Each structure stands twice: as structure tokens, then as C-alpha cells.
Amino acid sequence: ITTRELNIKKDSFGNSVVVDGNSLFIGSPLSDIGGKKLQGSVYYFVRNEDGVWEHKRKIFLNEGLEGDQFGYSLDVSGN
């Protein structure tokens, strides 16, 4: 995984990381979302049959606020 593929710049990508089976979640708490500075986000990846991690989606809160830093810490439980 390279941040260049995802166009990530100084967003603290990798601040938190959780692996659960073939799922990978990477926090990026300093990312700006829709003009809201430091709202934060989480990148979700799935490991394919070849063992390569494929980016599936960027997760963020639509109602998130500037400075929330979503993705600062992560935990995964269940489905």
C-alpha cells in the first residue's frame, strides 16, 4: 500500500491500524473532508486471493465536524 495511490498528504495516514482476517482499516485522523479541516477518515482494504490489499472505500462521518480527528484510534469487533 502506498499513499501515492490514494493521494494522501500529511493526513497522519497509518496513525492507527487494525487487521481482522482479510480486512484492514487504516486511520487518517488529520484528513480534511468537504472543507472541514482535521475531520478525519478511515481507509478500508480487503486482501484479495493473491494476498494483495485492495482499497475498497474511504470511511468518514457525513455529519462530522472540523477537528473531530475520526480514525485517531480504531477497534474492530464482529462483522
JSON list of N, CA and C in Angstrom, two decimals:
[
{"chain": "A", "resi": 1, "resn": "ILE", "atom": "N", "xyz": [0.86, -1.18, 0.00]},
{"chain": "A", "resi": 1, "resn": "ILE", "atom": "CA", "xyz": [0.00, 0.00, 0.00]},
{"chain": "A", "resi": 1, "resn": "ILE", "atom": "C", "xyz": [0.90, 1.23, 0.00]},
{"chain": "A", "resi": 2, "resn": "THR", "atom": "N", "xyz": [0.65, 2.11, -0.93]},
{"chain": "A", "resi": 2, "resn": "THR", "atom": "CA", "xyz": [1.37, 3.38, -0.93]},
{"chain": "A", "resi": 2, "resn": "THR", "atom": "C", "xyz": [0.36, 4.52, -0.87]},
{"chain": "A", "resi": 3, "resn": "THR", "atom": "N", "xyz": [0.73, 5.57, -0.17]},
{"chain": "A", "resi": 3, "resn": "THR", "atom": "CA", "xyz": [-0.18, 6.70, -0.06]},
{"chain": "A", "resi": 3, "resn": "THR", "atom": "C", "xyz": [-0.30, 7.45, -1.38]},
{"chain": "A", "resi": 4, "resn": "ARG", "atom": "N", "xyz": [0.67, 7.31, -2.25]},
{"chain": "A", "resi": 4, "resn": "ARG", "atom": "CA", "xyz": [0.60, 7.98, -3.55]},
{"chain": "A", "resi": 4, "resn": "ARG", "atom": "C", "xyz": [-0.60, 7.48, -4.34]},
{"chain": "A", "resi": 5, "resn": "GLU", "atom": "N", "xyz": [-0.90, 6.19, -4.25]},
{"chain": "A", "resi": 5, "resn": "GLU", "atom": "CA", "xyz": [-2.06, 5.62, -4.94]},
{"chain": "A", "resi": 5, "resn": "GLU", "atom": "C", "xyz": [-3.36, 6.26, -4.47]},
{"chain": "A", "resi": 6, "resn": "LEU", "atom": "N", "xyz": [-3.42, 6.68, -3.21]},
{"chain": "A", "resi": 6, "resn": "LEU", "atom": "CA", "xyz": [-4.64, 7.22, -2.62]},
{"chain": "A", "resi": 6, "resn": "LEU", "atom": "C", "xyz": [-4.64, 8.74, -2.54]},
{"chain": "A", "resi": 7, "resn": "ASN", "atom": "N", "xyz": [-3.56, 9.37, -3.00]},
{"chain": "A", "resi": 7, "resn": "ASN", "atom": "CA", "xyz": [-3.44, 10.82, -2.97]},
{"chain": "A", "resi": 7, "resn": "ASN", "atom": "C", "xyz": [-3.56, 11.38, -1.55]},
{"chain": "A", "resi": 8, "resn": "ILE", "atom": "N", "xyz": [-2.86, 10.75, -0.61]},
{"chain": "A", "resi": 8, "resn": "ILE", "atom": "CA", "xyz": [-2.89, 11.17, 0.80]},
{"chain": "A", "resi": 8, "resn": "ILE", "atom": "C", "xyz": [-1.65, 12.02, 1.08]},
{"chain": "A", "resi": 9, "resn": "LYS", "atom": "N", "xyz": [-1.86, 13.17, 1.71]},
{"chain": "A", "resi": 9, "resn": "LYS", "atom": "CA", "xyz": [-0.76, 14.07, 2.01]},
{"chain": "A", "resi": 9, "resn": "LYS", "atom": "C", "xyz": [-0.86, 14.57, 3.44]},
{"chain": "A", "resi": 10, "resn": "LYS", "atom": "N", "xyz": [0.09, 14.23, 4.26]},
{"chain": "A", "resi": 10, "resn": "LYS", "atom": "CA", "xyz": [0.18, 14.75, 5.63]},
{"chain": "A", "resi": 10, "resn": "LYS", "atom": "C", "xyz": [-1.13, 14.63, 6.40]},
{"chain": "A", "resi": 11, "resn": "ASP", "atom": "N", "xyz": [-1.80, 13.51, 6.26]},
{"chain": "A", "resi": 11, "resn": "ASP", "atom": "CA", "xyz": [-3.07, 13.29, 6.94]},
{"chain": "A", "resi": 11, "resn": "ASP", "atom": "C", "xyz": [-2.94, 12.36, 8.14]},
{"chain": "A", "resi": 12, "resn": "SER", "atom": "N", "xyz": [-1.69, 12.05, 8.51]},
{"chain": "A", "resi": 12, "resn": "SER", "atom": "CA", "xyz": [-1.43, 11.11, 9.60]},
{"chain": "A", "resi": 12, "resn": "SER", "atom": "C", "xyz": [-1.95, 9.71, 9.23]},
{"chain": "A", "resi": 13, "resn": "PHE", "atom": "N", "xyz": [-1.91, 9.39, 7.93]},
{"chain": "A", "resi": 13, "resn": "PHE", "atom": "CA", "xyz": [-2.30, 8.07, 7.44]},
{"chain": "A", "resi": 13, "resn": "PHE", "atom": "C", "xyz": [-1.44, 7.03, 8.14]},
{"chain": "A", "resi": 14, "resn": "GLY", "atom": "N", "xyz": [-2.09, 6.02, 8.75]},
{"chain": "A", "resi": 14, "resn": "GLY", "atom": "CA", "xyz": [-1.38, 4.99, 9.47]},
{"chain": "A", "resi": 14, "resn": "GLY", "atom": "C", "xyz": [-1.25, 5.26, 10.95]},
{"chain": "A", "resi": 15, "resn": "ASN", "atom": "N", "xyz": [-1.86, 6.34, 11.42]},
{"chain": "A", "resi": 15, "resn": "ASN", "atom": "CA", "xyz": [-1.84, 6.67, 12.85]},
{"chain": "A", "resi": 15, "resn": "ASN", "atom": "C", "xyz": [-2.36, 5.49, 13.67]},
{"chain": "A", "resi": 16, "resn": "SER", "atom": "N", "xyz": [-3.38, 4.82, 13.15]},
{"chain": "A", "resi": 16, "resn": "SER", "atom": "CA", "xyz": [-3.93, 3.62, 13.79]},
{"chain": "A", "resi": 16, "resn": "SER", "atom": "C", "xyz": [-4.20, 2.59, 12.69]},
{"chain": "A", "resi": 17, "resn": "VAL", "atom": "N", "xyz": [-3.95, 1.33, 13.03]},
{"chain": "A", "resi": 17, "resn": "VAL", "atom": "CA", "xyz": [-4.12, 0.24, 12.06]},
{"chain": "A", "resi": 17, "resn": "VAL", "atom": "C", "xyz": [-4.75, -0.95, 12.77]},
{"chain": "A", "resi": 18, "resn": "VAL", "atom": "N", "xyz": [-5.76, -1.55, 12.13]},
{"chain": "A", "resi": 18, "resn": "VAL", "atom": "CA", "xyz": [-6.39, -2.75, 12.65]},
{"chain": "A", "resi": 18, "resn": "VAL", "atom": "C", "xyz": [-6.51, -3.76, 11.51]},
{"chain": "A", "resi": 19, "resn": "VAL", "atom": "N", "xyz": [-6.07, -4.99, 11.78]},
{"chain": "A", "resi": 19, "resn": "VAL", "atom": "CA", "xyz": [-6.24, -6.09, 10.82]},
{"chain": "A", "resi": 19, "resn": "VAL", "atom": "C", "xyz": [-7.17, -7.10, 11.45]},
{"chain": "A", "resi": 20, "resn": "ASP", "atom": "N", "xyz": [-8.17, -7.51, 10.69]},
{"chain": "A", "resi": 20, "resn": "ASP", "atom": "CA", "xyz": [-9.12, -8.52, 11.15]},
{"chain": "A", "resi": 20, "resn": "ASP", "atom": "C", "xyz": [-9.35, -9.48, 10.00]},
{"chain": "A", "resi": 21, "resn": "GLY", "atom": "N", "xyz": [-8.63, -10.61, 10.01]},
{"chain": "A", "resi": 21, "resn": "GLY", "atom": "CA", "xyz": [-8.73, -11.57, 8.90]},
{"chain": "A", "resi": 21, "resn": "GLY", "atom": "C", "xyz": [-8.23, -10.94, 7.61]},
{"chain": "A", "resi": 22, "resn": "ASN", "atom": "N", "xyz": [-9.10, -10.84, 6.63]},
{"chain": "A", "resi": 22, "resn": "ASN", "atom": "CA", "xyz": [-8.75, -10.25, 5.34]},
{"chain": "A", "resi": 22, "resn": "ASN", "atom": "C", "xyz": [-9.19, -8.80, 5.22]},
{"chain": "A", "resi": 23, "resn": "SER", "atom": "N", "xyz": [-9.50, -8.18, 6.34]},
{"chain": "A", "resi": 23, "resn": "SER", "atom": "CA", "xyz": [-9.89, -6.76, 6.35]},
{"chain": "A", "resi": 23, "resn": "SER", "atom": "C", "xyz": [-8.81, -5.95, 7.04]},
{"chain": "A", "resi": 24, "resn": "LEU", "atom": "N", "xyz": [-8.55, -4.76, 6.49]},
{"chain": "A", "resi": 24, "resn": "LEU", "atom": "CA", "xyz": [-7.55, -3.86, 7.03]},
{"chain": "A", "resi": 24, "resn": "LEU", "atom": "C", "xyz": [-8.16, -2.47, 7.10]},
{"chain": "A", "resi": 25, "resn": "PHE", "atom": "N", "xyz": [-8.03, -1.83, 8.26]},
{"chain": "A", "resi": 25, "resn": "PHE", "atom": "CA", "xyz": [-8.53, -0.48, 8.48]},
{"chain": "A", "resi": 25, "resn": "PHE", "atom": "C", "xyz": [-7.35, 0.40, 8.87]},
{"chain": "A", "resi": 26, "resn": "ILE", "atom": "N", "xyz": [-7.20, 1.53, 8.19]},
{"chain": "A", "resi": 26, "resn": "ILE", "atom": "CA", "xyz": [-6.09, 2.44, 8.47]},
{"chain": "A", "resi": 26, "resn": "ILE", "atom": "C", "xyz": [-6.66, 3.84, 8.73]},
{"chain": "A", "resi": 27, "resn": "GLY", "atom": "N", "xyz": [-6.36, 4.36, 9.91]},
{"chain": "A", "resi": 27, "resn": "GLY", "atom": "CA", "xyz": [-6.85, 5.68, 10.29]},
{"chain": "A", "resi": 27, "resn": "GLY", "atom": "C", "xyz": [-6.03, 6.80, 9.66]},
{"chain": "A", "resi": 28, "resn": "SER", "atom": "N", "xyz": [-6.72, 7.87, 9.34]},
{"chain": "A", "resi": 28, "resn": "SER", "atom": "CA", "xyz": [-6.10, 9.08, 8.79]},
{"chain": "A", "resi": 28, "resn": "SER", "atom": "C", "xyz": [-6.79, 10.28, 9.44]},
{"chain": "A", "resi": 29, "resn": "PRO", "atom": "N", "xyz": [-6.50, 10.49, 10.74]},
{"chain": "A", "resi": 29, "resn": "PRO", "atom": "CA", "xyz": [-7.28, 11.45, 11.53]},
{"chain": "A", "resi": 29, "resn": "PRO", "atom": "C", "xyz": [-7.10, 12.93, 11.16]},
{"chain": "A", "resi": 30, "resn": "LEU", "atom": "N", "xyz": [-6.08, 13.25, 10.38]},
{"chain": "A", "resi": 30, "resn": "LEU", "atom": "CA", "xyz": [-5.87, 14.65, 10.04]},
{"chain": "A", "resi": 30, "resn": "LEU", "atom": "C", "xyz": [-6.37, 15.01, 8.65]},
{"chain": "A", "resi": 31, "resn": "SER", "atom": "N", "xyz": [-7.14, 14.12, 8.03]},
{"chain": "A", "resi": 31, "resn": "SER", "atom": "CA", "xyz": [-7.64, 14.40, 6.69]},
{"chain": "A", "resi": 31, "resn": "SER", "atom": "C", "xyz": [-8.78, 15.42, 6.74]},
{"chain": "A", "resi": 32, "resn": "ASP", "atom": "N", "xyz": [-8.82, 16.23, 5.72]},
{"chain": "A", "resi": 32, "resn": "ASP", "atom": "CA", "xyz": [-9.89, 17.22, 5.57]},
{"chain": "A", "resi": 32, "resn": "ASP", "atom": "C", "xyz": [-11.00, 16.61, 4.72]},
{"chain": "A", "resi": 33, "resn": "ILE", "atom": "N", "xyz": [-12.23, 16.78, 5.14]},
{"chain": "A", "resi": 33, "resn": "ILE", "atom": "CA", "xyz": [-13.39, 16.23, 4.43]},
{"chain": "A", "resi": 33, "resn": "ILE", "atom": "C", "xyz": [-14.33, 17.37, 4.08]},
{"chain": "A", "resi": 34, "resn": "GLY", "atom": "N", "xyz": [-14.55, 17.57, 2.80]},
{"chain": "A", "resi": 34, "resn": "GLY", "atom": "CA", "xyz": [-15.50, 18.60, 2.36]},
{"chain": "A", "resi": 34, "resn": "GLY", "atom": "C", "xyz": [-15.26, 19.97, 2.96]},
{"chain": "A", "resi": 35, "resn": "GLY", "atom": "N", "xyz": [-14.01, 20.36, 3.08]},
{"chain": "A", "resi": 35, "resn": "GLY", "atom": "CA", "xyz": [-13.69, 21.67, 3.63]},
{"chain": "A", "resi": 35, "resn": "GLY", "atom": "C", "xyz": [-13.59, 21.71, 5.14]},
{"chain": "A", "resi": 36, "resn": "LYS", "atom": "N", "xyz": [-13.88, 20.60, 5.81]},
{"chain": "A", "resi": 36, "resn": "LYS", "atom": "CA", "xyz": [-13.79, 20.54, 7.27]},
{"chain": "A", "resi": 36, "resn": "LYS", "atom": "C", "xyz": [-12.39, 20.04, 7.64]},
{"chain": "A", "resi": 37, "resn": "LYS", "atom": "N", "xyz": [-11.57, 20.94, 8.16]},
{"chain": "A", "resi": 37, "resn": "LYS", "atom": "CA", "xyz": [-10.18, 20.60, 8.49]},
{"chain": "A", "resi": 37, "resn": "LYS", "atom": "C", "xyz": [-10.12, 19.63, 9.66]},
{"chain": "A", "resi": 38, "resn": "LEU", "atom": "N", "xyz": [-9.24, 18.64, 9.49]},
{"chain": "A", "resi": 38, "resn": "LEU", "atom": "CA", "xyz": [-8.96, 17.65, 10.53]},
{"chain": "A", "resi": 38, "resn": "LEU", "atom": "C", "xyz": [-10.19, 16.84, 10.97]},
{"chain": "A", "resi": 39, "resn": "GLN", "atom": "N", "xyz": [-11.14, 16.67, 10.07]},
{"chain": "A", "resi": 39, "resn": "GLN", "atom": "CA", "xyz": [-12.31, 15.86, 10.41]},
{"chain": "A", "resi": 39, "resn": "GLN", "atom": "C", "xyz": [-11.90, 14.40, 10.57]},
{"chain": "A", "resi": 40, "resn": "GLY", "atom": "N", "xyz": [-11.03, 13.91, 9.70]},
{"chain": "A", "resi": 40, "resn": "GLY", "atom": "CA", "xyz": [-10.52, 12.55, 9.80]},
{"chain": "A", "resi": 40, "resn": "GLY", "atom": "C", "xyz": [-11.31, 11.53, 9.00]},
{"chain": "A", "resi": 41, "resn": "SER", "atom": "N", "xyz": [-10.63, 10.41, 8.72]},
{"chain": "A", "resi": 41, "resn": "SER", "atom": "CA", "xyz": [-11.24, 9.34, 7.94]},
{"chain": "A", "resi": 41, "resn": "SER", "atom": "C", "xyz": [-10.53, 8.03, 8.22]},
{"chain": "A", "resi": 42, "resn": "VAL", "atom": "N", "xyz": [-11.12, 6.96, 7.71]},
{"chain": "A", "resi": 42, "resn": "VAL", "atom": "CA", "xyz": [-10.54, 5.61, 7.82]},
{"chain": "A", "resi": 42, "resn": "VAL", "atom": "C", "xyz": [-10.58, 4.99, 6.44]},
{"chain": "A", "resi": 43, "resn": "TYR", "atom": "N", "xyz": [-9.48, 4.38, 6.04]},
{"chain": "A", "resi": 43, "resn": "TYR", "atom": "CA", "xyz": [-9.40, 3.68, 4.76]},
{"chain": "A", "resi": 43, "resn": "TYR", "atom": "C", "xyz": [-9.58, 2.19, 5.00]},
{"chain": "A", "resi": 44, "resn": "TYR", "atom": "N", "xyz": [-10.45, 1.59, 4.20]},
{"chain": "A", "resi": 44, "resn": "TYR", "atom": "CA", "xyz": [-10.78, 0.17, 4.33]},
{"chain": "A", "resi": 44, "resn": "TYR", "atom": "C", "xyz": [-10.22, -0.60, 3.13]},
{"chain": "A", "resi": 45, "resn": "PHE", "atom": "N", "xyz": [-9.48, -1.67, 3.43]},
{"chain": "A", "resi": 45, "resn": "PHE", "atom": "CA", "xyz": [-8.87, -2.53, 2.42]},
{"chain": "A", "resi": 45, "resn": "PHE", "atom": "C", "xyz": [-9.30, -3.98, 2.63]},
{"chain": "A", "resi": 46, "resn": "VAL", "atom": "N", "xyz": [-9.32, -4.75, 1.56]},
{"chain": "A", "resi": 46, "resn": "VAL", "atom": "CA", "xyz": [-9.59, -6.19, 1.62]},
{"chain": "A", "resi": 46, "resn": "VAL", "atom": "C", "xyz": [-8.45, -6.91, 0.91]},
{"chain": "A", "resi": 47, "resn": "ARG", "atom": "N", "xyz": [-7.95, -7.99, 1.52]},
{"chain": "A", "resi": 47, "resn": "ARG", "atom": "CA", "xyz": [-6.90, -8.77, 0.90]},
{"chain": "A", "resi": 47, "resn": "ARG", "atom": "C", "xyz": [-7.51, -9.70, -0.13]},
{"chain": "A", "resi": 48, "resn": "ASN", "atom": "N", "xyz": [-7.02, -9.64, -1.37]},
{"chain": "A", "resi": 48, "resn": "ASN", "atom": "CA", "xyz": [-7.57, -10.49, -2.44]},
{"chain": "A", "resi": 48, "resn": "ASN", "atom": "C", "xyz": [-6.93, -11.87, -2.43]},
{"chain": "A", "resi": 49, "resn": "GLU", "atom": "N", "xyz": [-7.31, -12.71, -3.36]},
{"chain": "A", "resi": 49, "resn": "GLU", "atom": "CA", "xyz": [-6.81, -14.09, -3.44]},
{"chain": "A", "resi": 49, "resn": "GLU", "atom": "C", "xyz": [-5.30, -14.16, -3.62]},
{"chain": "A", "resi": 50, "resn": "ASP", "atom": "N", "xyz": [-4.70, -13.12, -4.21]},
{"chain": "A", "resi": 50, "resn": "ASP", "atom": "CA", "xyz": [-3.26, -13.08, -4.43]},
{"chain": "A", "resi": 50, "resn": "ASP", "atom": "C", "xyz": [-2.50, -12.50, -3.24]},
{"chain": "A", "resi": 51, "resn": "GLY", "atom": "N", "xyz": [-3.21, -12.15, -2.18]},
{"chain": "A", "resi": 51, "resn": "GLY", "atom": "CA", "xyz": [-2.58, -11.59, -1.00]},
{"chain": "A", "resi": 51, "resn": "GLY", "atom": "C", "xyz": [-2.32, -10.10, -1.08]},
{"chain": "A", "resi": 52, "resn": "VAL", "atom": "N", "xyz": [-2.89, -9.45, -2.09]},
{"chain": "A", "resi": 52, "resn": "VAL", "atom": "CA", "xyz": [-2.69, -8.01, -2.27]},
{"chain": "A", "resi": 52, "resn": "VAL", "atom": "C", "xyz": [-3.85, -7.26, -1.61]},
{"chain": "A", "resi": 53, "resn": "TRP", "atom": "N", "xyz": [-3.50, -6.20, -0.88]},
{"chain": "A", "resi": 53, "resn": "TRP", "atom": "CA", "xyz": [-4.52, -5.39, -0.22]},
{"chain": "A", "resi": 53, "resn": "TRP", "atom": "C", "xyz": [-5.11, -4.41, -1.23]},
{"chain": "A", "resi": 54, "resn": "GLU", "atom": "N", "xyz": [-6.43, -4.48, -1.42]},
{"chain": "A", "resi": 54, "resn": "GLU", "atom": "CA", "xyz": [-7.13, -3.60, -2.36]},
{"chain": "A", "resi": 54, "resn": "GLU", "atom": "C", "xyz": [-7.96, -2.58, -1.58]},
{"chain": "A", "resi": 55, "resn": "HIS", "atom": "N", "xyz": [-7.81, -1.31, -1.94]},
{"chain": "A", "resi": 55, "resn": "HIS", "atom": "CA", "xyz": [-8.58, -0.26, -1.29]},
{"chain": "A", "resi": 55, "resn": "HIS", "atom": "C", "xyz": [-10.04, -0.37, -1.74]},
{"chain": "A", "resi": 56, "resn": "LYS", "atom": "N", "xyz": [-10.95, -0.42, -0.78]},
{"chain": "A", "resi": 56, "resn": "LYS", "atom": "CA", "xyz": [-12.38, -0.55, -1.09]},
{"chain": "A", "resi": 56, "resn": "LYS", "atom": "C", "xyz": [-13.15, 0.74, -0.87]},
{"chain": "A", "resi": 57, "resn": "ARG", "atom": "N", "xyz": [-12.84, 1.44, 0.21]},
{"chain": "A", "resi": 57, "resn": "ARG", "atom": "CA", "xyz": [-13.58, 2.69, 0.47]},
{"chain": "A", "resi": 57, "resn": "ARG", "atom": "C", "xyz": [-12.88, 3.54, 1.52]},
{"chain": "A", "resi": 58, "resn": "LYS", "atom": "N", "xyz": [-13.21, 4.82, 1.47]},
{"chain": "A", "resi": 58, "resn": "LYS", "atom": "CA", "xyz": [-12.77, 5.77, 2.48]},
{"chain": "A", "resi": 58, "resn": "LYS", "atom": "C", "xyz": [-14.00, 6.05, 3.34]},
{"chain": "A", "resi": 59, "resn": "ILE", "atom": "N", "xyz": [-13.86, 5.83, 4.63]},
{"chain": "A", "resi": 59, "resn": "ILE", "atom": "CA", "xyz": [-14.98, 5.97, 5.56]},
{"chain": "A", "resi": 59, "resn": "ILE", "atom": "C", "xyz": [-14.83, 7.29, 6.33]},
{"chain": "A", "resi": 60, "resn": "PHE", "atom": "N", "xyz": [-15.90, 8.05, 6.40]},
{"chain": "A", "resi": 60, "resn": "PHE", "atom": "CA", "xyz": [-15.93, 9.26, 7.20]},
{"chain": "A", "resi": 60, "resn": "PHE", "atom": "C", "xyz": [-17.38, 9.54, 7.59]},
{"chain": "A", "resi": 61, "resn": "LEU", "atom": "N", "xyz": [-17.56, 10.41, 8.53]},
{"chain": "A", "resi": 61, "resn": "LEU", "atom": "CA", "xyz": [-18.90, 10.74, 9.01]},
{"chain": "A", "resi": 61, "resn": "LEU", "atom": "C", "xyz": [-19.44, 11.94, 8.25]},
{"chain": "A", "resi": 62, "resn": "ASN", "atom": "N", "xyz": [-20.57, 11.78, 7.58]},
{"chain": "A", "resi": 62, "resn": "ASN", "atom": "CA", "xyz": [-21.18, 12.90, 6.86]},
{"chain": "A", "resi": 62, "resn": "ASN", "atom": "C", "xyz": [-21.48, 14.08, 7.78]},
{"chain": "A", "resi": 63, "resn": "GLU", "atom": "N", "xyz": [-21.85, 13.76, 9.00]},
{"chain": "A", "resi": 63, "resn": "GLU", "atom": "CA", "xyz": [-22.19, 14.81, 9.97]},
{"chain": "A", "resi": 63, "resn": "GLU", "atom": "C", "xyz": [-20.99, 15.19, 10.85]},
{"chain": "A", "resi": 64, "resn": "GLY", "atom": "N", "xyz": [-19.80, 14.71, 10.46]},
{"chain": "A", "resi": 64, "resn": "GLY", "atom": "CA", "xyz": [-18.60, 15.01, 11.23]},
{"chain": "A", "resi": 64, "resn": "GLY", "atom": "C", "xyz": [-18.28, 16.50, 11.26]},
{"chain": "A", "resi": 65, "resn": "LEU", "atom": "N", "xyz": [-17.52, 16.89, 12.27]},
{"chain": "A", "resi": 65, "resn": "LEU", "atom": "CA", "xyz": [-17.18, 18.29, 12.48]},
{"chain": "A", "resi": 65, "resn": "LEU", "atom": "C", "xyz": [-15.69, 18.54, 12.29]},
{"chain": "A", "resi": 66, "resn": "GLU", "atom": "N", "xyz": [-15.35, 19.75, 12.00]},
{"chain": "A", "resi": 66, "resn": "GLU", "atom": "CA", "xyz": [-13.96, 20.14, 11.91]},
{"chain": "A", "resi": 66, "resn": "GLU", "atom": "C", "xyz": [-13.27, 19.82, 13.24]},
{"chain": "A", "resi": 67, "resn": "GLY", "atom": "N", "xyz": [-12.11, 19.18, 13.16]},
{"chain": "A", "resi": 67, "resn": "GLY", "atom": "CA", "xyz": [-11.35, 18.86, 14.36]},
{"chain": "A", "resi": 67, "resn": "GLY", "atom": "C", "xyz": [-11.72, 17.55, 15.03]},
{"chain": "A", "resi": 68, "resn": "ASP", "atom": "N", "xyz": [-12.67, 16.78, 14.50]},
{"chain": "A", "resi": 68, "resn": "ASP", "atom": "CA", "xyz": [-13.08, 15.51, 15.11]},
{"chain": "A", "resi": 68, "resn": "ASP", "atom": "C", "xyz": [-11.94, 14.49, 15.16]},
{"chain": "A", "resi": 69, "resn": "GLN", "atom": "N", "xyz": [-11.09, 14.47, 14.15]},
{"chain": "A", "resi": 69, "resn": "GLN", "atom": "CA", "xyz": [-9.99, 13.52, 14.02]},
{"chain": "A", "resi": 69, "resn": "GLN", "atom": "C", "xyz": [-10.47, 12.07, 14.07]},
{"chain": "A", "resi": 70, "resn": "PHE", "atom": "N", "xyz": [-11.56, 11.82, 13.34]},
{"chain": "A", "resi": 70, "resn": "PHE", "atom": "CA", "xyz": [-12.08, 10.46, 13.19]},
{"chain": "A", "resi": 70, "resn": "PHE", "atom": "C", "xyz": [-10.97, 9.57, 12.64]},
{"chain": "A", "resi": 71, "resn": "GLY", "atom": "N", "xyz": [-10.80, 8.41, 13.22]},
{"chain": "A", "resi": 71, "resn": "GLY", "atom": "CA", "xyz": [-9.74, 7.49, 12.80]},
{"chain": "A", "resi": 71, "resn": "GLY", "atom": "C", "xyz": [-8.49, 7.58, 13.64]},
{"chain": "A", "resi": 72, "resn": "TYR", "atom": "N", "xyz": [-8.52, 8.42, 14.68]},
{"chain": "A", "resi": 72, "resn": "TYR", "atom": "CA", "xyz": [-7.36, 8.57, 15.57]},
{"chain": "A", "resi": 72, "resn": "TYR", "atom": "C", "xyz": [-7.02, 7.24, 16.24]},
{"chain": "A", "resi": 73, "resn": "SER", "atom": "N", "xyz": [-8.06, 6.54, 16.67]},
{"chain": "A", "resi": 73, "resn": "SER", "atom": "CA", "xyz": [-7.87, 5.19, 17.23]},
{"chain": "A", "resi": 73, "resn": "SER", "atom": "C", "xyz": [-8.96, 4.29, 16.64]},
{"chain": "A", "resi": 74, "resn": "LEU", "atom": "N", "xyz": [-8.66, 3.02, 16.51]},
{"chain": "A", "resi": 74, "resn": "LEU", "atom": "CA", "xyz": [-9.57, 2.08, 15.85]},
{"chain": "A", "resi": 74, "resn": "LEU", "atom": "C", "xyz": [-9.69, 0.79, 16.66]},
{"chain": "A", "resi": 75, "resn": "ASP", "atom": "N", "xyz": [-10.84, 0.16, 16.52]},
{"chain": "A", "resi": 75, "resn": "ASP", "atom": "CA", "xyz": [-11.08, -1.18, 17.06]},
{"chain": "A", "resi": 75, "resn": "ASP", "atom": "C", "xyz": [-12.12, -1.83, 16.19]},
{"chain": "A", "resi": 76, "resn": "VAL", "atom": "N", "xyz": [-11.99, -3.11, 15.95]},
{"chain": "A", "resi": 76, "resn": "VAL", "atom": "CA", "xyz": [-12.93, -3.84, 15.12]},
{"chain": "A", "resi": 76, "resn": "VAL", "atom": "C", "xyz": [-13.47, -5.01, 15.92]},
{"chain": "A", "resi": 77, "resn": "SER", "atom": "N", "xyz": [-14.78, -5.21, 15.84]},
{"chain": "A", "resi": 77, "resn": "SER", "atom": "CA", "xyz": [-15.40, -6.32, 16.54]},
{"chain": "A", "resi": 77, "resn": "SER", "atom": "C", "xyz": [-16.53, -6.87, 15.70]},
{"chain": "A", "resi": 78, "resn": "GLY", "atom": "N", "xyz": [-16.47, -8.13, 15.34]},
{"chain": "A", "resi": 78, "resn": "GLY", "atom": "CA", "xyz": [-17.55, -8.76, 14.58]},
{"chain": "A", "resi": 78, "resn": "GLY", "atom": "C", "xyz": [-17.61, -8.30, 13.15]},
{"chain": "A", "resi": 79, "resn": "ASN", "atom": "N", "xyz": [-18.80, -8.43, 12.57]},
{"chain": "A", "resi": 79, "resn": "ASN", "atom": "CA", "xyz": [-18.98, -8.08, 11.16]},
{"chain": "A", "resi": 79, "resn": "ASN", "atom": "C", "xyz": [-19.40, -6.65, 11.08]}
]
